[in-house]
XYZ file of C-alpha atoms in Angstrom:
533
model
C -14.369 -28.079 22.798
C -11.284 -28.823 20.485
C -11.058 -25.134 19.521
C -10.986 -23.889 22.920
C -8.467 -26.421 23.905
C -6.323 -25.265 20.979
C -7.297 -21.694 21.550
C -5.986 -22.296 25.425
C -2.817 -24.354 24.749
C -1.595 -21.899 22.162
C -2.094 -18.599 25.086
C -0.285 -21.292 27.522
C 2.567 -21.236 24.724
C 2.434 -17.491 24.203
C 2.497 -16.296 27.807
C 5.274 -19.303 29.191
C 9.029 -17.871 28.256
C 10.613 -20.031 26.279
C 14.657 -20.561 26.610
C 17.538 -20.018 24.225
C 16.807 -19.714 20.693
C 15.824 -22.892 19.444
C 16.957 -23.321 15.938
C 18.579 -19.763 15.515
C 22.465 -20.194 14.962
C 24.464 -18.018 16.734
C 24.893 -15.106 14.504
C 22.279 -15.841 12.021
C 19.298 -13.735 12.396
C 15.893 -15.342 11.581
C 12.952 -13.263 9.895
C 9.687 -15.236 9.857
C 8.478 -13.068 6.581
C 4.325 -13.001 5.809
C 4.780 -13.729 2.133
C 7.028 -15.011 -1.027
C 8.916 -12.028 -2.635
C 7.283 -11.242 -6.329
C 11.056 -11.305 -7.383
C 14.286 -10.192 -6.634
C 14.976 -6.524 -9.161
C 13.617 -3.995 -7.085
C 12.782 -2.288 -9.949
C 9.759 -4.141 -10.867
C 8.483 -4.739 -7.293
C 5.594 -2.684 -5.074
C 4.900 -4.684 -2.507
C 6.313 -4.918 1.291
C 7.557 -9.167 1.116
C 9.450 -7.971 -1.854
C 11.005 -4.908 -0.876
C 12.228 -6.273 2.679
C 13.215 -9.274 0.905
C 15.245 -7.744 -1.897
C 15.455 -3.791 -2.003
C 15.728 -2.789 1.127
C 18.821 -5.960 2.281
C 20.506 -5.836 -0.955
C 20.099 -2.762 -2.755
C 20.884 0.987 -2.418
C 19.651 3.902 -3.690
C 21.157 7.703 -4.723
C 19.718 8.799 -1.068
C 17.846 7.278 1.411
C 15.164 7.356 4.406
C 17.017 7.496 7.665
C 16.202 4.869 9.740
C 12.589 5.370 11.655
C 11.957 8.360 9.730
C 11.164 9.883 6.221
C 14.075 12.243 6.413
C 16.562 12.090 3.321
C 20.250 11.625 4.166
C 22.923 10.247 1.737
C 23.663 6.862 0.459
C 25.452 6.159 -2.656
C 25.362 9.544 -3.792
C 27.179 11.613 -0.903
C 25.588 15.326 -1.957
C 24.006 16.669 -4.396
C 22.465 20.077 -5.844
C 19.195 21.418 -6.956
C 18.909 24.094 -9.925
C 17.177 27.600 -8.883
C 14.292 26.405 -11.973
C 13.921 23.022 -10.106
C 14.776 21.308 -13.364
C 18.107 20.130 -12.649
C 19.519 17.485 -9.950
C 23.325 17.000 -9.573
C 23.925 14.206 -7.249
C 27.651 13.387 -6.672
C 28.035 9.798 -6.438
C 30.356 7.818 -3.624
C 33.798 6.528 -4.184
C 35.059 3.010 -2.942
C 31.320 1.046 -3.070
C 31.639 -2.323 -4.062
C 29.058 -4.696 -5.520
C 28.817 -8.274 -4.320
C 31.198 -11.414 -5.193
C 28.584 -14.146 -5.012
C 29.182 -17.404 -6.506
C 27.735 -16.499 -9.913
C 29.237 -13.295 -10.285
C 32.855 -11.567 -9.363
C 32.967 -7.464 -10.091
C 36.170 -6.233 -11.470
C 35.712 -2.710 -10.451
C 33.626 -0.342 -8.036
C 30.552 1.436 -8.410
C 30.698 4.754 -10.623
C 28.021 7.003 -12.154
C 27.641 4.715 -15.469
C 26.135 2.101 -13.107
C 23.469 4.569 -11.929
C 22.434 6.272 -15.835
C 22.709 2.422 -17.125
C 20.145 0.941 -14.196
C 17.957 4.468 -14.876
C 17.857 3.800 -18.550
C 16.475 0.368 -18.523
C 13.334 1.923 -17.630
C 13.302 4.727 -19.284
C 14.757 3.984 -22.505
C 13.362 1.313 -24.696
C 16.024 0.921 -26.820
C 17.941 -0.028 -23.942
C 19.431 -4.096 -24.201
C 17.495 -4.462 -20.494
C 14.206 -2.900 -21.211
C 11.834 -5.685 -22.343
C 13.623 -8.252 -20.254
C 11.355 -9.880 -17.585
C 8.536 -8.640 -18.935
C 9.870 -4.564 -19.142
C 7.038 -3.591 -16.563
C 8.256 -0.833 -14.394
C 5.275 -0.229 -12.197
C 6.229 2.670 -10.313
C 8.535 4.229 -13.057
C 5.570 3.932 -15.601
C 2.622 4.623 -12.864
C 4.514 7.604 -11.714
C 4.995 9.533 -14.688
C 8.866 9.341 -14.799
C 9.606 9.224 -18.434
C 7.470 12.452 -19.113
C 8.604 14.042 -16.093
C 13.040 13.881 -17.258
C 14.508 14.937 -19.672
C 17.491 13.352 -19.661
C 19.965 11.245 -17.676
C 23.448 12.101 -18.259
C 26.942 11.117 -17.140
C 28.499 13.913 -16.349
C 31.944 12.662 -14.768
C 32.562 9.360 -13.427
C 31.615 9.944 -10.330
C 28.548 12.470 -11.011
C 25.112 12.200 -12.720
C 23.243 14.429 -13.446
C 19.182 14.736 -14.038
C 17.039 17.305 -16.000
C 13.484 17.925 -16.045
C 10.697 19.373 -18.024
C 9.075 20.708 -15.278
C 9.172 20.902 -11.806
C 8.561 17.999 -9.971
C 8.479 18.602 -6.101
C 8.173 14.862 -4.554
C 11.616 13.985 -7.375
C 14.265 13.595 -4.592
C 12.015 11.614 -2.185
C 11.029 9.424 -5.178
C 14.914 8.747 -5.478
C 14.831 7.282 -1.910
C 12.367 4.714 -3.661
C 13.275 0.685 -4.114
C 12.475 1.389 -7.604
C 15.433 3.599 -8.079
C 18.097 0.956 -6.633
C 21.322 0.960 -8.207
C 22.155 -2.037 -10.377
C 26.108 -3.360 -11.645
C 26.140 -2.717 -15.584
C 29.158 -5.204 -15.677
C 26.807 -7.862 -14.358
C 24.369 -6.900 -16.541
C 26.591 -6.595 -19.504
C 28.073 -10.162 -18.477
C 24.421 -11.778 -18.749
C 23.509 -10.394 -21.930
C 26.280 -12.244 -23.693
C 25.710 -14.998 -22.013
C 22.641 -15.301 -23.619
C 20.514 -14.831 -19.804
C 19.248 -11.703 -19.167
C 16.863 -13.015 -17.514
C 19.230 -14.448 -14.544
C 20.024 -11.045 -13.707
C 16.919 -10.274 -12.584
C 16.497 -13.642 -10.561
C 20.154 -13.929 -9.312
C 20.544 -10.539 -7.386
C 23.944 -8.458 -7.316
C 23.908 -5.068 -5.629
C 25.780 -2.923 -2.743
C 23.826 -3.407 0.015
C 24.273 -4.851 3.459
C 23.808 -8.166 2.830
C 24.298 -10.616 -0.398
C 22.044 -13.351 -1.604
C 22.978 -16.923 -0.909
C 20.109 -18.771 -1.933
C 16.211 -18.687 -2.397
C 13.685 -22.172 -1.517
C 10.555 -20.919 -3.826
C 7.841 -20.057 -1.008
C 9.870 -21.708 1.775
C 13.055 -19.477 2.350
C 15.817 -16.984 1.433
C 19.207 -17.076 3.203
C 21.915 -14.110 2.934
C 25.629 -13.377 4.115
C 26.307 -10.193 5.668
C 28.344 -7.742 3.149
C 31.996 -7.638 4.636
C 32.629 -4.480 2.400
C 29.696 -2.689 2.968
C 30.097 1.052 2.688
C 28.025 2.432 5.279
C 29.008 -0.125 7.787
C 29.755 -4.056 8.122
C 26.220 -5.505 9.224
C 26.413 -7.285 12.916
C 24.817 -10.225 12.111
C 26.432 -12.475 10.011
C 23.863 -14.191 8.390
C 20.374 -13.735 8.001
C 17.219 -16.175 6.598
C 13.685 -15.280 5.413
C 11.270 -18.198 6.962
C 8.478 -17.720 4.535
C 4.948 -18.265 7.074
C 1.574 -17.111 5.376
C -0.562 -17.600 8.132
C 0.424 -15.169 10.883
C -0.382 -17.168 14.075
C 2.379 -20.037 12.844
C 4.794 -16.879 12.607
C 3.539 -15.787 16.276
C 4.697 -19.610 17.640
C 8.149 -20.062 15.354
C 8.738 -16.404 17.418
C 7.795 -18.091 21.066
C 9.423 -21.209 20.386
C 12.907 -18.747 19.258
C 12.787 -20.637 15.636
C 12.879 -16.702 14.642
C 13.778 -13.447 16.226
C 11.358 -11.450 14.593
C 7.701 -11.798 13.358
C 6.080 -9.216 10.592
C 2.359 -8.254 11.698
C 1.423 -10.601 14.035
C -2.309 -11.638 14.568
C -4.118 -9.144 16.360
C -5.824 -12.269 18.242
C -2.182 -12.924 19.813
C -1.066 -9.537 20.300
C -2.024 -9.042 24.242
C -0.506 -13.051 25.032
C 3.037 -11.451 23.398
C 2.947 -8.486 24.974
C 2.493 -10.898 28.156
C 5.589 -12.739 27.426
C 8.579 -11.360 29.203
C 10.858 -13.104 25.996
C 8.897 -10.841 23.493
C 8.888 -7.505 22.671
C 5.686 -5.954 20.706
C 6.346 -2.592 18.565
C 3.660 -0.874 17.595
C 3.116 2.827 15.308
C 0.506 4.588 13.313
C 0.868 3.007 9.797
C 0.943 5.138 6.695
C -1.847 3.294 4.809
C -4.861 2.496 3.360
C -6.704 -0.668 3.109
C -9.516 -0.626 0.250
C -11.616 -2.437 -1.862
C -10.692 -1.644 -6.065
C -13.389 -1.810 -8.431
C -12.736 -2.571 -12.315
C -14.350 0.474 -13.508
C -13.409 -1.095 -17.276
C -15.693 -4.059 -16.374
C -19.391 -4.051 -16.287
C -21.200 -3.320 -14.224
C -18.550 -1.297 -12.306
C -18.477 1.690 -14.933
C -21.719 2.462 -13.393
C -21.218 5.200 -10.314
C -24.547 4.040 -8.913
C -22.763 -0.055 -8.867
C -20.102 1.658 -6.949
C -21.970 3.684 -4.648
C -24.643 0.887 -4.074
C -21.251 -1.441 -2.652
C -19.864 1.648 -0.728
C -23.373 1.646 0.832
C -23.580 -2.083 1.571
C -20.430 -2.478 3.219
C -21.290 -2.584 7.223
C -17.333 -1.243 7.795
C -17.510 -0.952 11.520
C -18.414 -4.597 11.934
C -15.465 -5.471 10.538
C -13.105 -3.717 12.849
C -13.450 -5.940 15.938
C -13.253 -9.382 14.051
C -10.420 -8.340 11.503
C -8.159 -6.212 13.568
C -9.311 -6.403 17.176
C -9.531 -2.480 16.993
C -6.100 -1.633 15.714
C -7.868 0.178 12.672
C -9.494 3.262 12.142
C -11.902 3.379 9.156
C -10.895 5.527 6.245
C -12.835 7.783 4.220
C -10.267 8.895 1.764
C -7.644 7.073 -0.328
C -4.746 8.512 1.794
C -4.055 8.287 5.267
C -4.506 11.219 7.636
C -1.301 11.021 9.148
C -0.150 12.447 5.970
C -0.459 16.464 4.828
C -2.898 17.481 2.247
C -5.444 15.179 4.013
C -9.123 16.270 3.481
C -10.892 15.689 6.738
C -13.442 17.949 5.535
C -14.654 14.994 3.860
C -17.653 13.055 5.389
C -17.539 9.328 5.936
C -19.372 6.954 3.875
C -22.720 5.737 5.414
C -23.861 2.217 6.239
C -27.612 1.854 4.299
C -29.012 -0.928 3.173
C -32.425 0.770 1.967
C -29.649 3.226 -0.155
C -28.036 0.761 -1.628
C -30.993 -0.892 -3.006
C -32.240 2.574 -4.252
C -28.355 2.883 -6.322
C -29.133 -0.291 -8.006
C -32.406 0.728 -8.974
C -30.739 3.508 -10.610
C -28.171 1.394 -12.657
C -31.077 -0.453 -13.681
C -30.104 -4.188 -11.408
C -32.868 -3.727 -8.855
C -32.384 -7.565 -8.254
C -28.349 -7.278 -7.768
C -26.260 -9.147 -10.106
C -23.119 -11.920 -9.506
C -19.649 -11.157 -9.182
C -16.212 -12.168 -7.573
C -14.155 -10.787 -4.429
C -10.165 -11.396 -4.558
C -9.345 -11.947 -1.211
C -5.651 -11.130 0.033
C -3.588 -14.388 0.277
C -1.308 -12.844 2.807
C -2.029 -10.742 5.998
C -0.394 -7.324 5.442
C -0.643 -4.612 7.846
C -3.559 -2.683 6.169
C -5.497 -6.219 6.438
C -4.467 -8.909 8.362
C -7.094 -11.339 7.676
C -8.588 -11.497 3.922
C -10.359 -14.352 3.684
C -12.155 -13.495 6.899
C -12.911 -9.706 5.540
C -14.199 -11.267 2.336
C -16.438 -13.272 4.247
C -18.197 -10.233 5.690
C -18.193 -8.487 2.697
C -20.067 -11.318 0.972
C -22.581 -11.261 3.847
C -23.119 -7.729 3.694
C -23.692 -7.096 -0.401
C -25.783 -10.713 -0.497
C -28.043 -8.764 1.672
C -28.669 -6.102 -1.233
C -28.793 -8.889 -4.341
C -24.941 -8.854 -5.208
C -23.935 -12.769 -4.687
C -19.818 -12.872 -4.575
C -17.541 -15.634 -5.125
C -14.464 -15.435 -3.084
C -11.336 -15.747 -5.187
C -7.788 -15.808 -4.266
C -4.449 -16.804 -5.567
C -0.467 -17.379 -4.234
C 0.736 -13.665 -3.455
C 2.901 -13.443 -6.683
C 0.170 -14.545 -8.882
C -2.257 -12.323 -7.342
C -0.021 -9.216 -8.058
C 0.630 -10.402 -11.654
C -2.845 -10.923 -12.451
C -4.538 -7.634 -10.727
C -1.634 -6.004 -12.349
C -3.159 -7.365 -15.962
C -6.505 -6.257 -15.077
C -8.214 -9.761 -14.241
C -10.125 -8.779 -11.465
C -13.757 -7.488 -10.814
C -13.958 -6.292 -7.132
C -10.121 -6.718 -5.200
C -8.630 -6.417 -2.070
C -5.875 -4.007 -2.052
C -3.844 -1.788 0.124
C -0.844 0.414 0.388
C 1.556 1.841 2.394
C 3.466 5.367 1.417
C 6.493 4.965 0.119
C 8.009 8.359 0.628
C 6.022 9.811 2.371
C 4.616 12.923 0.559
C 0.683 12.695 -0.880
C 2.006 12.219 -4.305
C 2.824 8.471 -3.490
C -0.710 7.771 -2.824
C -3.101 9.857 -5.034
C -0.600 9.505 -7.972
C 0.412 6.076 -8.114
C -2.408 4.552 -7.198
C -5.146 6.805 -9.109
C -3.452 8.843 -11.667
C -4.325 7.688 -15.751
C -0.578 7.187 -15.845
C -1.140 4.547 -12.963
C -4.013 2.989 -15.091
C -1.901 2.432 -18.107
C 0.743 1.306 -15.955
C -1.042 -1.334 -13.632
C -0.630 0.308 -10.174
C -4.363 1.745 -10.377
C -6.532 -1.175 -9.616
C -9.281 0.422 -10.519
C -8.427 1.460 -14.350
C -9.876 4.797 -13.419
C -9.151 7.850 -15.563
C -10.487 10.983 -14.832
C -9.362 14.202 -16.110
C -10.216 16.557 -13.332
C -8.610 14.265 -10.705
C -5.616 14.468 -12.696
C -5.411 17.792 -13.584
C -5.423 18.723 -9.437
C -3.036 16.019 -8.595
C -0.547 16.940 -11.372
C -0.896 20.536 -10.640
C 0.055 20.129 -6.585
C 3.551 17.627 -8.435
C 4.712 21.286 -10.041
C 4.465 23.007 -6.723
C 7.345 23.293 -4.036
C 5.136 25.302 -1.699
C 3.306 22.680 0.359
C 0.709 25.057 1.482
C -0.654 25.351 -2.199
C 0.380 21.782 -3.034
C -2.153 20.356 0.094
C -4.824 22.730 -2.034
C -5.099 20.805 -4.635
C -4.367 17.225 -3.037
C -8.097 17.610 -1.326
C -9.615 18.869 -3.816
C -8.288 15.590 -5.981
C -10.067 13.582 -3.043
C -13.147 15.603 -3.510
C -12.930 14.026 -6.924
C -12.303 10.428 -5.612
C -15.303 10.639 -3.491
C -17.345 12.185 -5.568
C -16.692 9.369 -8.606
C -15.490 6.308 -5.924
C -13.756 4.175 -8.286
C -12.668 2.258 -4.981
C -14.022 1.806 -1.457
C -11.325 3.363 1.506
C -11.592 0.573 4.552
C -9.430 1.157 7.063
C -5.750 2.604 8.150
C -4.183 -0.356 10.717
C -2.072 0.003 13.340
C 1.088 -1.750 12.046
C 2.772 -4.350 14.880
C 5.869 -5.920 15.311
C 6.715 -8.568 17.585
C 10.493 -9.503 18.511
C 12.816 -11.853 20.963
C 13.427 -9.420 23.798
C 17.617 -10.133 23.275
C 17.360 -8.298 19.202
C 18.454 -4.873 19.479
C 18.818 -2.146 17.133
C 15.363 -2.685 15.150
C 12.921 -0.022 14.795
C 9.129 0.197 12.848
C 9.717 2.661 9.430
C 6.972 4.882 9.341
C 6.752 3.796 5.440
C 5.892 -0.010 6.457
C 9.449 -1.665 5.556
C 11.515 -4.279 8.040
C 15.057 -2.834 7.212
C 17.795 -5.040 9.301
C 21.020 -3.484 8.978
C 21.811 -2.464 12.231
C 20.118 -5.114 14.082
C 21.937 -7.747 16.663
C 21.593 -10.554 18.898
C 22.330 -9.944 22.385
């Protein structure tokens, strides 16, 4: 009875308007955010709480994604050039972008190409001051091949840069729309390495972007100013804060009571009660990713293919769309979602069998199952809004087979460090593209390169799937390049070093008086041209 009264005051709540904007200033845009960033240098960071909370708001980039779309346009490099042989980028970088006065740091002059080869450099050269600092892992630089894919960096005028390959590299210019490739101040830098505190520079954040970093409440909120002398155009809010809220139906009443503007993925549970609210606007799109379950194939007894395809059998997928995602999900059946080219659909779908499963682990030799651990996400993300519940399921549905799981989770910052090192067993994962192009997907996330680097969960090398997916990177024609992307997820399914789960319908849910926002098809919340009617 007290569950349904909760249950019935809360849809009250959702579906009454509520007035004004209770504790929004005037001018000061609130974000009720799903998680803590992992940190504030974009170029450690992969996940979505960190980007929107540090790339994307602070940060630029050579080019970028215009806004709602993958399409590349400039940003602080106003052109640039392409060699015939594909081996040589010549981007020509703006004039007259400043970097942020905060009250730790005060730039005495504008951006220029040194800032650009310097931030490049501290990732791909290790005899560069920056390059161990923090811990020197560069996730996507490392799990994407970069340092075997240039050449060189070069200066080539103050106000050019210029970058050569060793081979072609078709998805390189896309890749430079990437947080990873944000453009860092070398006099900041420079300043706190003779201070003695490299370290702040990663922690106390100085870039170009729209907005500049006033302060950060560990796991409780960030605030920002709105960049006055912003390049592309002075942001219309003034001030903006991050309300850190884990648990997505908190975020869905801190939007109907107007303590924030705008709510990342609400709860599909509350979804038709905001769409009910005249105050609230609900965006939805076709997200670009994949949720999945990673298995350690360095741990026993995951290096066994018939472990692997015993869990792929056990999992009862279909249940789980109804209770995790209220149907907003389609389940997946490769590692890539098929909104993107080079999707195999020839592929079949993996099978829900019990009596299969049982025969697998016969075949690895545990006919009575064995004991393991589940990491269930700490945070609801688009691809998977509810962890703990989908862990639940999934530990009903392998106990019925002899695998007994332990649920396991950690803060989200400490469960990215430690999947990152390899900790794991079975884990919850998910992405969503970056750029765009296959690459970002099949690369990153299950290339050797992303093994050594940390970005494939799984620790899964295998030379054929590499061979296809580094072949289709050499390509410009995307015709021959989508040949060789499905025959990589042949591979995958063929060797299933993780489960695909599902690809989400990504939601946003907004006060009906912010304008100006729209859902990027790559999964970020980028604010610069938002306001408050």
């Amino acid at each position: 009875m007290f569950k349904k009264l909760v249950a019935f005051s809360l849809m009250g709540l959702l579906v009454v308007s509520c007035t004004g904007n209770g504790g929004a200033k005037k001018n000061t845009f609130v974000y009720c955010s799903e998680g803590s960033p992992s940190g504030f240098n974009p170029q450690f960071l992969t996940d979505g709480p960190s980007h929107n909370a540090a790339a994307y708001p602070l940060y630029n980039r050579l080019v970028s994604f215009e806004t709602g779309s993958t399409n590349i346009i400039p940003s602080l490099s106003e052109s640039w050039t392409v060699s015939d042989d594909q081996l040589t980028y010549t981007f020509n970088i703006r004039k007259g972008v400043k970097f942020h006065t905060t009250k730790y740091f005060k730039p005495t002059r504008e951006l220029d190409a040194s800032d650009v080869v310097w931030s490049f450099n501290r990732m791909y050269k290790k005899d560069h001051p920056y390059n161990k600092v923090s811990g020197g892992i560069y996730e996507y630089w490392d799990g994407m091949g970069m340092s075997n894919i240039i050449k060189e960096i070069k200066q080539t005028d103050k106000y050019q840069v210029q970058i050569r390959l060793h081979y072609p590299e078709a998805p390189l210019l896309a890749n430079m729309a990437m947080a990873f490739t944000s453009v860092l101040s070398r006099e900041y830098g420079e300043k706190m390495l003779a201070a003695k505190t490299p370290e702040e520079f990663d922690r106390k954040p100085v870039g170009t972007g729209p907005f500049i970093f006033s302060s950060y409440q560990k796991d409780t909120m960030i605030r920002y100013t709105a960049n006055k002398d912003y390049f592309n155009g002075v942001p219309k809010i003034k001030r903006m804060v991050f309300s850190i809220i884990p648990d997505p139906s908190v975020r869905t009443q801190k939007l109907v009571a107007g303590e924030c503007h705008l709510a990342t993925q609400p709860a599909p549970t509350d979804i038709a009660a905001l769409k009910a609210n005249k105050e609230i606007t609900v965006l939805d799109g076709p997200g670009l990713n994949v949720a999945y379950l990673a298995m350690n194939t360095e741990k026993k007894p995951f290096d066994n293919i018939h472990v692997r395809r015993a869990i792929n059998f056990a999992l009862n997928r279909s249940a789980y769309i109804d209770p995790i995602y209220l149907g907003f999900a389609t389940i997946a059946k490769n590692p890539m979602p098929p909104t993107i080219w080079g999707y195999n659909d020839d592929i079949s779908a993996s099978e829900y069998n019990i009596k299969k499963a049982k025969e697998e682990l016969k075949k690895a030799g545990l006919p009575n199952g064995f004991e393991t651990t589940i990491w269930t996400l700490p945070v609801s993300r688009p691809y998977n809004p509810n962890g703990k519940k989908m862990g639940e399921l999934m530990q009903e549905d392998l106990a019925k087979v002899g695998i007994k799981v332990e649920l396991v989770s950690y803060d989200w910052p400490t469960y990215l460090k430690k999947a990152h090192a390899g900790e794991h067993s079975l884990i919850q994962m998910g992405w969503t593209g970056d750029n765009g192009d296959p690459d970002n997907f099949l690369y990153m996330l299950l290339s050797c390169e992303g093994a050594k680097a940390g970005s494939n969960y799984a620790n899964w090398c295998n030379e054929d799937y590499d061979r296809q997916v580094i072949m289709a990177k050499r390509l410009s024609d995307r015709k021959k390049r989508a040949k060789y992307y499905q025959k990589a997820q042949e591979v995958f399914n063929k060797d299933l070093p993780w489960i695909p789960l599902f690809h989400s319908t990504v939601h946003r849910a907004m006060r009906s008086n912010v304008k100006g926002f729209k859902i990027h098809p790559l999964g970020n919340d980028i604010f610069t041209n938002i306001s408050i009617e």
